[in-house]
Short mmCIF file of C-alpha atoms in Angstrom, two decimals:
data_model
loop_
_atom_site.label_atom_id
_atom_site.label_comp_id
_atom_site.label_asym_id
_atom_site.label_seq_id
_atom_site.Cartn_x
_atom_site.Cartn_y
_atom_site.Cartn_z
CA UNK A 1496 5.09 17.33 -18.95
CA UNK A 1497 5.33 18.80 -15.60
CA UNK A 1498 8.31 20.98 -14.87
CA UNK A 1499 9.80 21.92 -11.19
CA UNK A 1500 11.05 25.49 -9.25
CA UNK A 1501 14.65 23.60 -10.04
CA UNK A 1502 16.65 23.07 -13.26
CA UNK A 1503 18.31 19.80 -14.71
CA UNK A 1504 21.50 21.51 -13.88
CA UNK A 1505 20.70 21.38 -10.13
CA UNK A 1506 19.41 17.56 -10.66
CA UNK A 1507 22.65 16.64 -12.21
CA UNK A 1508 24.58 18.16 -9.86
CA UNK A 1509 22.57 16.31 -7.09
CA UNK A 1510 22.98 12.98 -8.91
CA UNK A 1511 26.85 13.83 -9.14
CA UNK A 1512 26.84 13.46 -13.12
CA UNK A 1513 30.15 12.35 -14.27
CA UNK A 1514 30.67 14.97 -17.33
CA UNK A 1515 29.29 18.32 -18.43
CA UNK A 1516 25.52 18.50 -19.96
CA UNK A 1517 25.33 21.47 -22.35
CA UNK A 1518 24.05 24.72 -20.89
CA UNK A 1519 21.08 24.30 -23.08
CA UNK A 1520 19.94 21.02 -21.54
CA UNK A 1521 20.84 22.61 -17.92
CA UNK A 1522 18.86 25.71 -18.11
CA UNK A 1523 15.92 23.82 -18.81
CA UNK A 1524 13.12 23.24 -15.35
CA UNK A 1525 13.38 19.75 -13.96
CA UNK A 1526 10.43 17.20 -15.91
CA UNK A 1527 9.13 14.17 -15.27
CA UNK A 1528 11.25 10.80 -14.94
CA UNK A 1529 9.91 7.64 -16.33
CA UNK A 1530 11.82 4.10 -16.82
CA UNK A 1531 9.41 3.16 -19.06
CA UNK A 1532 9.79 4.50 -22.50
CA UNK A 1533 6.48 3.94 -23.68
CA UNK A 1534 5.27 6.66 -21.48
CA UNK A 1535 7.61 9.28 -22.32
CA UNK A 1536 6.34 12.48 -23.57
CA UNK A 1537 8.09 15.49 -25.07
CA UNK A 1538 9.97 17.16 -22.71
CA UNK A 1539 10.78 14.42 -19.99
CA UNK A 1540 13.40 12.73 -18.83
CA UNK A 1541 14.39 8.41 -19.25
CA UNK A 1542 16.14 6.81 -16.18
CA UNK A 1543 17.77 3.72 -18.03
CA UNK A 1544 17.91 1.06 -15.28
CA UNK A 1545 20.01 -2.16 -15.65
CA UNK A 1546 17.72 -5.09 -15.13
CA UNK A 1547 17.56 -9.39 -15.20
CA UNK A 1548 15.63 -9.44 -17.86
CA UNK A 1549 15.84 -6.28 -19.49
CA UNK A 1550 18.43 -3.38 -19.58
CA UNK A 1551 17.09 0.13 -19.88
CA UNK A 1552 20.19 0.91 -22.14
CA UNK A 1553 18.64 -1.04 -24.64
CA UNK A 1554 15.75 1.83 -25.09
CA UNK A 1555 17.59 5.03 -24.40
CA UNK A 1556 17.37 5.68 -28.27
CA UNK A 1557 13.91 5.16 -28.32
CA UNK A 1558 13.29 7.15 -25.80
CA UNK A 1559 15.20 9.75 -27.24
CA UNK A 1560 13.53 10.07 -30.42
CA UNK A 1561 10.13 9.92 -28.33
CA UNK A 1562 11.09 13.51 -27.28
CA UNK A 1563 12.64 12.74 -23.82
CA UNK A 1564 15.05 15.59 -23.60
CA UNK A 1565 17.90 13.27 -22.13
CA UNK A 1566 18.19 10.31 -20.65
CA UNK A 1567 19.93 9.19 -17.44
CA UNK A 1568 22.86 6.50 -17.91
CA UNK A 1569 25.56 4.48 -16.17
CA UNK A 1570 27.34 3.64 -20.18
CA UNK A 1571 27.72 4.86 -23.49
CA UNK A 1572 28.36 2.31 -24.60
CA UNK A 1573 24.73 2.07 -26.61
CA UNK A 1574 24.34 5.25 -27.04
CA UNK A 1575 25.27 6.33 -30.78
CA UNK A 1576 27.78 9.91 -30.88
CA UNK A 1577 24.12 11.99 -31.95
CA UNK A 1578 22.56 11.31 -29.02
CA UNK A 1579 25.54 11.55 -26.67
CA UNK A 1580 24.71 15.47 -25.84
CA UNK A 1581 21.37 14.68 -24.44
CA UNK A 1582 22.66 12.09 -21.29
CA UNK A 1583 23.13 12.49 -17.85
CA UNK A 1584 26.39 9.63 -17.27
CA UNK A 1585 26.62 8.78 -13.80
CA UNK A 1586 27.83 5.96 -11.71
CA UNK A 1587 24.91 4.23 -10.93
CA UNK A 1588 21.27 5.70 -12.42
CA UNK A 1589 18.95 4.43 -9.52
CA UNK A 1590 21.59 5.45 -6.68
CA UNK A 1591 22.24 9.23 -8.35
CA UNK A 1592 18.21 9.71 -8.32
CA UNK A 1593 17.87 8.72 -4.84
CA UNK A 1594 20.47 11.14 -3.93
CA UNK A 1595 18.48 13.81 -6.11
CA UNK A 1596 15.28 12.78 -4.39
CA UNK A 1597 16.92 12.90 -0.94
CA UNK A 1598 18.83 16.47 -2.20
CA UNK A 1599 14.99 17.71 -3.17
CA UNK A 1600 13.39 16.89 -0.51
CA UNK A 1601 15.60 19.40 1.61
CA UNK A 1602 15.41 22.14 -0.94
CA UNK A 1603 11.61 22.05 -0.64
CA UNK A 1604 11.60 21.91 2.97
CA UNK A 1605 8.21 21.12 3.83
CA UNK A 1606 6.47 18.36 5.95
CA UNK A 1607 6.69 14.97 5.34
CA UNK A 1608 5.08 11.95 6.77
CA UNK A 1609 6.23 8.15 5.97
CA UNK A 1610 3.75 5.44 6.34
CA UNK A 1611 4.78 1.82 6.37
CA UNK A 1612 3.29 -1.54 7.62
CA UNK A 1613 1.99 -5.04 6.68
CA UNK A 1614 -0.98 -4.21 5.50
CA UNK A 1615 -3.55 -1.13 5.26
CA UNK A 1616 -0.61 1.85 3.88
CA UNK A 1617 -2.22 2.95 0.64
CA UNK A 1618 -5.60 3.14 2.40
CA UNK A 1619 -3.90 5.35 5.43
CA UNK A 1620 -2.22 7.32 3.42
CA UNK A 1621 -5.70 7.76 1.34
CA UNK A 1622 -7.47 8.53 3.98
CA UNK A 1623 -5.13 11.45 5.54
CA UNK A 1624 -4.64 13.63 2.03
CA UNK A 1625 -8.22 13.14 1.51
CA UNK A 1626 -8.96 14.65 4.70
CA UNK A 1627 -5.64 17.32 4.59
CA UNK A 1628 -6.81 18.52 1.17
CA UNK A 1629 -9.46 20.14 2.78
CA UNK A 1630 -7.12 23.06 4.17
CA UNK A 1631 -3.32 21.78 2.59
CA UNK A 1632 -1.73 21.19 -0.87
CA UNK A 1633 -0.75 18.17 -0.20
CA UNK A 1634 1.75 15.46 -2.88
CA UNK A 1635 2.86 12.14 -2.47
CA UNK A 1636 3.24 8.77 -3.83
CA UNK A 1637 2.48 8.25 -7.10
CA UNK A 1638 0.41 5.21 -8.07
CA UNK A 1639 2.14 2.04 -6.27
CA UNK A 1640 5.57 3.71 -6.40
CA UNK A 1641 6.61 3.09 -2.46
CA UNK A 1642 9.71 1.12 -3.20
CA UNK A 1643 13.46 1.58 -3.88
CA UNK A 1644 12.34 2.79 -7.20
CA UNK A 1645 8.84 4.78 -6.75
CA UNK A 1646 9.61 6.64 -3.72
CA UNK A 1647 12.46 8.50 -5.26
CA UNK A 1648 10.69 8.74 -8.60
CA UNK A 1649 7.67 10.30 -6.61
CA UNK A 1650 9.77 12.58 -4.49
CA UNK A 1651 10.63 14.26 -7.52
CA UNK A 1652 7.32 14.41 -8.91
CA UNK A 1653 6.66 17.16 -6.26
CA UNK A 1654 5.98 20.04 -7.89
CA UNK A 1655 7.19 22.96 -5.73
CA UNK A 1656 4.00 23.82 -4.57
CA UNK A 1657 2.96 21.55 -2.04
CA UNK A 1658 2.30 22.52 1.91
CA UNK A 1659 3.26 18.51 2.45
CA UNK A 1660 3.70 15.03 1.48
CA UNK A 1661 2.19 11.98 2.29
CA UNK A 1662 4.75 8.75 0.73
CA UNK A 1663 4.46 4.93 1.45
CA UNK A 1664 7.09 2.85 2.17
CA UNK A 1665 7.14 -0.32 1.04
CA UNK A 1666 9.08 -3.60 1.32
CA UNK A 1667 9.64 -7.14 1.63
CA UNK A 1668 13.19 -7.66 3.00
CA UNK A 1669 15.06 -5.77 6.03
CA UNK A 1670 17.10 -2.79 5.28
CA UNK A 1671 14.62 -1.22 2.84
CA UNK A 1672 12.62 0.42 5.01
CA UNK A 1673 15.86 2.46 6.79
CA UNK A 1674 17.08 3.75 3.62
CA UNK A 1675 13.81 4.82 1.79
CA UNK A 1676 13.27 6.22 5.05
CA UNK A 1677 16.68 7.70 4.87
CA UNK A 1678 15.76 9.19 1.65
CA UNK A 1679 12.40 10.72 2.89
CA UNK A 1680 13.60 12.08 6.18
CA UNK A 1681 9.98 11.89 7.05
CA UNK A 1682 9.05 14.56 9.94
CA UNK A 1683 5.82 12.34 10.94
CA UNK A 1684 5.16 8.46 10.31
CA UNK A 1685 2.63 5.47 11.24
CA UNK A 1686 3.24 1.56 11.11
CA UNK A 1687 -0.13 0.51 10.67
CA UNK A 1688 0.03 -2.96 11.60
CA UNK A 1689 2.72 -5.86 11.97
CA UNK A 1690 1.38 -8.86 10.21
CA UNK A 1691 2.53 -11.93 8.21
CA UNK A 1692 2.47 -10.01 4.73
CA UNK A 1693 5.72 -11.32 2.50
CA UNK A 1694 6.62 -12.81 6.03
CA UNK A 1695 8.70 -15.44 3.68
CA UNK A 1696 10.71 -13.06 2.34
CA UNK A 1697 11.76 -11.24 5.71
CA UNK A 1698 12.60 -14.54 7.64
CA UNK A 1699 10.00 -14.41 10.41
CA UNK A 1700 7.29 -12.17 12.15
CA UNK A 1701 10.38 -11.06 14.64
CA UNK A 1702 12.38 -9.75 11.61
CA UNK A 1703 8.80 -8.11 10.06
CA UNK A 1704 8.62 -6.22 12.83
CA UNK A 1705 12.16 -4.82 13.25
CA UNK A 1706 12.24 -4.30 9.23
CA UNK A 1707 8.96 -2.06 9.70
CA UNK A 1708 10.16 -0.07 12.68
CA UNK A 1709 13.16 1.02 10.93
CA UNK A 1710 11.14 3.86 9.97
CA UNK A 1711 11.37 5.02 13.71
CA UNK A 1712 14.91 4.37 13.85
CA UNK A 1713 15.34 6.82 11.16
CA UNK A 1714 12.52 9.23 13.08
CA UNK A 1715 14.52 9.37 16.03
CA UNK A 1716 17.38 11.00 14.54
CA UNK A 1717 15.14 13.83 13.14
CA UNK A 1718 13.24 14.15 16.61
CA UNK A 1719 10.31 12.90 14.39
CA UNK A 1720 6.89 11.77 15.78
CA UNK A 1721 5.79 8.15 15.21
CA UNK A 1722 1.97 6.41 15.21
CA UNK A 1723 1.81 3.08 15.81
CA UNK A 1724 -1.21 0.52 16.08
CA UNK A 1725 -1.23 0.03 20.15
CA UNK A 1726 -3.92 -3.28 19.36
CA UNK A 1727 -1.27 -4.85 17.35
CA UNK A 1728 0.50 -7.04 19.87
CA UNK A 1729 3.47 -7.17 17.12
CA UNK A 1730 4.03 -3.78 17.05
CA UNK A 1731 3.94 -3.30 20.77
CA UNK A 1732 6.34 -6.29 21.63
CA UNK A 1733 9.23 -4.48 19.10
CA UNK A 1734 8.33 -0.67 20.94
CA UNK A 1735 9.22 -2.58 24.46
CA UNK A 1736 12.39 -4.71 23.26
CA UNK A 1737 14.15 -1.80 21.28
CA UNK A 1738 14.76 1.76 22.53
CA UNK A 1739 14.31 4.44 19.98
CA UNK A 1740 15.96 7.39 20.97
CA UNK A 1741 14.52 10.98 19.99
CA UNK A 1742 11.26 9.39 18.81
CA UNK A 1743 7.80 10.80 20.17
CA UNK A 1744 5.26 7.79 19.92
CA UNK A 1745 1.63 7.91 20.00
CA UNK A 1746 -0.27 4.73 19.73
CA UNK A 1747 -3.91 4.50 18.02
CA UNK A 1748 -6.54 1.43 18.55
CA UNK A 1749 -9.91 0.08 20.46
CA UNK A 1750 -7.99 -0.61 23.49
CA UNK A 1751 -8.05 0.85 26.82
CA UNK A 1752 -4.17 1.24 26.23
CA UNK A 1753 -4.17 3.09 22.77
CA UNK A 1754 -3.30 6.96 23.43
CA UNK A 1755 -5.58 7.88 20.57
CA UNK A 1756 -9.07 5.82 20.80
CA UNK A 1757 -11.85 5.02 18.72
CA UNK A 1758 -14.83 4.35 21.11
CA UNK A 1759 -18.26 2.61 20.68
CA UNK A 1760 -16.98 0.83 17.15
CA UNK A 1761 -20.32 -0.74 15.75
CA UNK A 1762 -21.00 -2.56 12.40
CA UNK A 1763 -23.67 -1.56 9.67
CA UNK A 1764 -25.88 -4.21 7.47
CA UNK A 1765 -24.05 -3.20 4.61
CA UNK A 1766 -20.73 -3.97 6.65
CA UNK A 1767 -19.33 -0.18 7.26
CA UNK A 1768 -18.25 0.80 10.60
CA UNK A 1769 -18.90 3.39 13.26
CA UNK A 1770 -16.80 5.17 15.51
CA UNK A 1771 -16.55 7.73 18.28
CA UNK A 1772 -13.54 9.48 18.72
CA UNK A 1773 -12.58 12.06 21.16
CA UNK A 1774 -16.46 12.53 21.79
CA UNK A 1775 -17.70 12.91 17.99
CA UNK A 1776 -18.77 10.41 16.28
CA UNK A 1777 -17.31 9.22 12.61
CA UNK A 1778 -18.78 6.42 9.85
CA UNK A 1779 -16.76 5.37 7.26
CA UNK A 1780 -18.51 4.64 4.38
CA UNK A 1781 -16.30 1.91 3.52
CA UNK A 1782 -16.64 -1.85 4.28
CA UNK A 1783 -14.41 -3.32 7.25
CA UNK A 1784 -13.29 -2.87 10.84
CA UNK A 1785 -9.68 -2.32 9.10
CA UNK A 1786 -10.58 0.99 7.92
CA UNK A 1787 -11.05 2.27 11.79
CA UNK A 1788 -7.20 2.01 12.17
CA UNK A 1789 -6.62 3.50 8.73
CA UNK A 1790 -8.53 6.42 9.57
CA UNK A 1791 -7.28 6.74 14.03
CA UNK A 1792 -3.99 7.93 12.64
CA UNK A 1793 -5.01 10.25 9.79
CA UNK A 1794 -8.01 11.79 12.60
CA UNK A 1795 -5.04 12.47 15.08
CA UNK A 1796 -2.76 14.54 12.17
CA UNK A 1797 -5.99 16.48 11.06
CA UNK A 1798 -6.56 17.57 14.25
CA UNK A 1799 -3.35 18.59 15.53
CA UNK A 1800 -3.29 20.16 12.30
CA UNK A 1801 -6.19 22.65 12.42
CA UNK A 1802 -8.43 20.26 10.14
CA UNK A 1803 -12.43 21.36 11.37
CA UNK A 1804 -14.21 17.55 12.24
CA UNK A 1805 -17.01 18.85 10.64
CA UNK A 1806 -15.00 19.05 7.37
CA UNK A 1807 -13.80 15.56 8.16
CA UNK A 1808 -16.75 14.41 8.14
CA UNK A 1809 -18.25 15.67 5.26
CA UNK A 1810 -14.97 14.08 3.56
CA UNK A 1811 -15.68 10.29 4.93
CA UNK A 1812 -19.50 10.98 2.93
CA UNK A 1813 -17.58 10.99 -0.04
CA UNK A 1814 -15.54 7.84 -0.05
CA UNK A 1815 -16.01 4.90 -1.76
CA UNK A 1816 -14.42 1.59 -2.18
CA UNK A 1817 -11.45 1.28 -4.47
CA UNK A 1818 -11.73 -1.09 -7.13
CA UNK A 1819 -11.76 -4.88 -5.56
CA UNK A 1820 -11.13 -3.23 -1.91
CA UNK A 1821 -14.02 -4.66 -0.63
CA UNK A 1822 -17.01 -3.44 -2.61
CA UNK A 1823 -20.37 -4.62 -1.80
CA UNK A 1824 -22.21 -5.76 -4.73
CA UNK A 1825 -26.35 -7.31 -4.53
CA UNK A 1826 -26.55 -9.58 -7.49
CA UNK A 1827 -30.25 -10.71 -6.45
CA UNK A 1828 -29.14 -13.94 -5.74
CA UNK A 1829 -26.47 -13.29 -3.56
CA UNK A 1830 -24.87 -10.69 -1.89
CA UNK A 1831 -20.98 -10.49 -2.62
CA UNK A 1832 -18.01 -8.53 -0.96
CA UNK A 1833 -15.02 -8.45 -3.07
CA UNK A 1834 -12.01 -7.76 -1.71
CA UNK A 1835 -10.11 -9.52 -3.81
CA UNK A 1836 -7.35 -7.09 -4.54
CA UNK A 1837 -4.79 -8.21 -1.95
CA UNK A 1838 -4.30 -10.97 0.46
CA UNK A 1839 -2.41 -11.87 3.63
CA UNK A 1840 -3.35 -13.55 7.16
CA UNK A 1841 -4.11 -10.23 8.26
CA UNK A 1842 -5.95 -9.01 5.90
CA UNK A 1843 -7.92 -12.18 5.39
CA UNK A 1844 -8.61 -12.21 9.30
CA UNK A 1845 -10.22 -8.60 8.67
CA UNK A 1846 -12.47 -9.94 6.43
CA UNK A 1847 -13.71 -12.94 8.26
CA UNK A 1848 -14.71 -10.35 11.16
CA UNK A 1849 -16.47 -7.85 8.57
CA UNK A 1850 -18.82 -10.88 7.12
CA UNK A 1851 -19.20 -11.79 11.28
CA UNK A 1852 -20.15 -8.46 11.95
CA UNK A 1853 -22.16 -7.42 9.58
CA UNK A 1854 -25.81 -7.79 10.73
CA UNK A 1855 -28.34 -9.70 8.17
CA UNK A 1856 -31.84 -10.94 8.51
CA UNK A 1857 -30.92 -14.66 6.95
CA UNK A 1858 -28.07 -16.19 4.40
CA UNK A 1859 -25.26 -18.16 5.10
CA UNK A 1860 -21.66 -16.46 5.37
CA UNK A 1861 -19.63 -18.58 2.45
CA UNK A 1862 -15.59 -17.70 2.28
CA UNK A 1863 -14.24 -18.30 -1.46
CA UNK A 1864 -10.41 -17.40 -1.01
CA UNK A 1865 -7.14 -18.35 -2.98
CA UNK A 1866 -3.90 -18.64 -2.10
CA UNK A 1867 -1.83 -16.04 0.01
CA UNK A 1868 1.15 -15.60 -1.31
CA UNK A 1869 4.99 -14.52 -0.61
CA UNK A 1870 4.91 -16.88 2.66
CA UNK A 1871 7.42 -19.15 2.08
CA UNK A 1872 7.78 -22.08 4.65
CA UNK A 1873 5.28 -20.52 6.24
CA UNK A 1874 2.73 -21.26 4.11
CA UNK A 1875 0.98 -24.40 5.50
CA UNK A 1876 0.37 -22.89 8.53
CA UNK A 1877 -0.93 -19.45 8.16
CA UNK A 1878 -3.15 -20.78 5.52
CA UNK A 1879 -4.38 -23.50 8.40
CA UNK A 1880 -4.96 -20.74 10.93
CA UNK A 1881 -6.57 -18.95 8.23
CA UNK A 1882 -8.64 -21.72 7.98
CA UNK A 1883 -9.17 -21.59 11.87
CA UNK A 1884 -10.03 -18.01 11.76
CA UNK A 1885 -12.93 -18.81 9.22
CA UNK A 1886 -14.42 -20.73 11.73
CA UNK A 1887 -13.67 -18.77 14.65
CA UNK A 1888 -16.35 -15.83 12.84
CA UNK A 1889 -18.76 -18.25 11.60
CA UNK A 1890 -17.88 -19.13 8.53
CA UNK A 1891 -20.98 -21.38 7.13
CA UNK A 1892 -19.10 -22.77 4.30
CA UNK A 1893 -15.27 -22.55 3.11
CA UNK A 1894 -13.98 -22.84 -0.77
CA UNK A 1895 -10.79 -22.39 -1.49
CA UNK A 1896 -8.99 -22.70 -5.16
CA UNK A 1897 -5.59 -23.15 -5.16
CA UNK A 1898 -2.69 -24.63 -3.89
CA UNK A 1899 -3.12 -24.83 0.02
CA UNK A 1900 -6.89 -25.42 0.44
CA UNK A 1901 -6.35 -28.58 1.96
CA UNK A 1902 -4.35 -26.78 4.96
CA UNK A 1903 -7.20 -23.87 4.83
CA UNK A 1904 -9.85 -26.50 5.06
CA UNK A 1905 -7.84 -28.51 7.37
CA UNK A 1906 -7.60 -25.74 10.03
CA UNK A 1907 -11.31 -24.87 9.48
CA UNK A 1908 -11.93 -28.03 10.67
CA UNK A 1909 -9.76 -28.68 13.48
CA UNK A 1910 -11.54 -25.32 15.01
CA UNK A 1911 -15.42 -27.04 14.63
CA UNK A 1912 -16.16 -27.20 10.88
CA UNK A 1913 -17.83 -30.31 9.17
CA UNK A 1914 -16.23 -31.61 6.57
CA UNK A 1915 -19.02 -31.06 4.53
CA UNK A 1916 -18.70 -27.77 4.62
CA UNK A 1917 -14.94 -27.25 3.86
CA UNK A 1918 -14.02 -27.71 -0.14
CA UNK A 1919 -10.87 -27.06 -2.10
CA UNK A 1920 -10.32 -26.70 -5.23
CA UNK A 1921 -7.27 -26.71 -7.96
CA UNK A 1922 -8.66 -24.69 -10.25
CA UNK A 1923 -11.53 -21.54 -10.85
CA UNK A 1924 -12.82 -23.72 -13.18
CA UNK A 1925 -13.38 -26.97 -11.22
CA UNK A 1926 -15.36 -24.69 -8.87
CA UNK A 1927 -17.38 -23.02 -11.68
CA UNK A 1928 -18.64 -26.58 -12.32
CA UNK A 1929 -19.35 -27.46 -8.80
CA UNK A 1930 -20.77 -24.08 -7.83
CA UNK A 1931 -24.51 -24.95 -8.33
CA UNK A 1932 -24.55 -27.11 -5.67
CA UNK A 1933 -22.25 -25.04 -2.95
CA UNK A 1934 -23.88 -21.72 -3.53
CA UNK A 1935 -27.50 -21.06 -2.20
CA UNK A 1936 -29.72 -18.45 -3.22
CA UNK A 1937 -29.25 -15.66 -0.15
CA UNK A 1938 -25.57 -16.55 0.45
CA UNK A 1939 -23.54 -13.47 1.56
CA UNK A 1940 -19.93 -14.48 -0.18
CA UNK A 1941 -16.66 -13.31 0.43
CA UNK A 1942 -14.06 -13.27 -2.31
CA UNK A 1943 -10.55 -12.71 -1.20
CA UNK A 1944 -7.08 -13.38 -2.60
CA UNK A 1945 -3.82 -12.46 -3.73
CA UNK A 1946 -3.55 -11.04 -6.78
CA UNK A 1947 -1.86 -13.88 -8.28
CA UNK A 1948 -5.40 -16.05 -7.72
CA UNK A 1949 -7.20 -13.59 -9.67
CA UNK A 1950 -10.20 -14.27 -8.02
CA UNK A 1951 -12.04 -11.28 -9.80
CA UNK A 1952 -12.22 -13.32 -12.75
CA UNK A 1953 -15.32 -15.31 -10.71
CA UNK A 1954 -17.43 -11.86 -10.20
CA UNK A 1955 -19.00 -12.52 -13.74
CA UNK A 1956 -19.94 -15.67 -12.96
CA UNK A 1957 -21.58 -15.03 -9.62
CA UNK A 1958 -23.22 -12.06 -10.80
CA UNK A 1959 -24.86 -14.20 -13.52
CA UNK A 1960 -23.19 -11.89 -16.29
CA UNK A 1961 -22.12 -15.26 -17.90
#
């Protein structure tokens, strides 16, 4: 248990509870807050959120006897007379901890910087409290909590003794992004990218974009400063259609037209990049082009905020891939790049141009993806230009398992591909038995999808393991 430089009295009053908590419960310092009570511990507190499936009502006993010093409710209508001393009642649980988060976030006063796009913010965000450690205490988002839930959750994680905060912001309909940025008030932020990520859910790449830059709409009224990617041509169409009042905007890239450059970008055999920026030069241990613009933005706020580049430096040494975030594995018989965490058009585009870039001596360059998903009627299309793409890198051979390889394959071919080259599959396991005679011995294979594809499930088959 973690406690805080505030009480649960000043948390309740925050949240606006709706009758007195005894002065025992009140004096004690603010915990952690879990909605799951399986992780409770002695001490904490239980949000009890109303759900579809589930209602968190349901375990606010349970929690209770755990050791969770109270629990946070809209009814008590479940909760037996015992147990009725240890709750926080207010009107709605996950609205009364944003306004706690939002009401914390001023009381500790310190810098905070929002980052939100399509693809590429848990890697940014990585990046820039790696490298702000080095002279900063720095907090931020816990885990994957960057949504209507997690961001107030990991506001109040904060434990008082932070210099600043790094949080995500993440969504997949309009309107989120303005009021977790409304709960942040972040002093800095950076869209990394505009892209087709959950493009299904938002309505249209138009509609992406304006959802994402409602982080700078909430900037502007806090005279923040925003980063934006000045190569995506998404990002800049929605900066010159919308005026954003109060907003300083630097823009990061390649181009001749980014404000903050990276320089000579070149490509290692084991598919890391390169960089000069401002006249030093930078590798990033880490393989993909994509990791350039994750690490432009985080550069600029070390430097403007006293961080040495010879520190920085010694920081990129240390990183390594995250799990399934494109590691590069040698199995003897081929070489594999799995990046199989996550996948969008973006993202997948990225990857082509790593396995294009990458210098080798011999092997073929073999895609095995699986569906994108959270598309909608989009689907057909950005899996053909996916397809497209593929080529467009050179792309020796394309498998895909899953619903939409015959649109992947389809737009692989259309752009120059044989036939012959192009397979789909339905399932991992129909490819498992056709494998032997796709695969050649030297073959330098991608393996990308969505999560829902759980590609990595393959890796012990290609490495031989079974």
């Amino acid at each position: 248990m973690s406690s805080r430089p505030v009480t649960i009295s000043d948390f309740a009053l925050w949240m606006g509870v709706e009758r007195e908590i005894v002065s025992s419960l009140g004096a004690r310092s603010l915990p952690d807050i879990w909605m799951d009570s399986r992780k409770i511990t002695p001490g904490d507190l239980f949000l009890a959120l109303p759900g579809e499936e589930r209602d968190g009502h349901d375990y606010v006993v349970t929690a209770l006897e755990q050791g969770a010093c109270a629990a946070i409710v809209s009814s008590l209508e479940k909760i037996p007379g015992a147990f009725r001393d240890r709750v926080l009642l207010v009107h709605n649980p996950l609205e009364a901890v944003s306004a706690a988060a939002r009401a914390y976030r001023r009381y500790l006063d310190i810098p905070c910087i929002g980052i939100t796009g399509s693809n590429g913010k848990t890697t940014t965000a990585r990046f820039l409290r790696t490298i702000l450690e080095q002279n900063y205490r720095v907090g931020g988002t816990e885990g994957n909590w960057n949504n209507h839930i997690g961001l107030p959750l990991s506001i109040l994680r904060l434990t008082g003794h932070e210099d600043l905060a790094v949080f995500e912001l993440g969504a997949n309909h309009g309107g989120e992004i303005f009021d977790l940025a409304e709960i942040l008030e972040p002093d800095m932020g950076i869209i990394t990218n505009i892209g087709y990520a959950h493009v299904g859910c938002f309505g249209g790449i138009e509609k992406t974009a304006a959802a994402k830059f409602e982080l700078a709409e909430v900037l502007g009224l806090h005279q923040g400063v925003l980063y934006v990617n000045g190569d995506d041509s998404h990002s800049m169409e929605q900066m010159r259609h919308s005026a954003y009042a109060g907003l300083t905007m630097c823009t990061f890239g390649t181009s001749e037209a980014a404000s903050l450059r990276a320089e000579n970008v070149y490509c290692t055999s084991e598919g890391t990049y390169g960089f000069t920026y401002h006249g030093e030069d930078f590798h990033i241990p880490l393989p993909g082009r994509h990791f350039v613009y994750a690490m432009l933005p985080a550069l600029a706020l070390a430097e403007s905020m006293g961080v040495d580049s010879d520190m920085v430096r010694s920081v990129l040494a240390t990183l390594r891939p995250a799990p399934l975030r494109g590691e590069v594995r040698n199995t003897g018989q081929y070489t594999l790049v799995l990046d199989c965490y996550n996948a969008n058009p973006s993202s997948m585009n990225a990857a082509f141009q790593m396995m294009h870039d990458m210098p080798a001596p011999s092997g073929r360059l073999v895609s095995i993806s699986g569906d994108m998903a959270e598309l909608g009627a989009y689907s057909d299309s950005l899996h053909r230009n996916c397809g497209a793409a593929a080529a467009e890198y050179g792309m020796e051979v394309i498998i895909h398992i899953g619903e939409f390889g015959a649109a992947l394959c389809e737009g692989a071919m259309m752009a120059g591909m044989d036939q012959e080259v192009c397979h789909c599959f339905a399932s991992k396991d129909a490819f498992i038995t056709a494998a032997p005679q796709l695969l050649a011995p030297g073959d330098r294979i991608l393996l990308k999808g969505s999560r829902a594809s759980e590609l990595e499930t393959l890796i012990p088959f290609l490495t031989g393991e079974v």
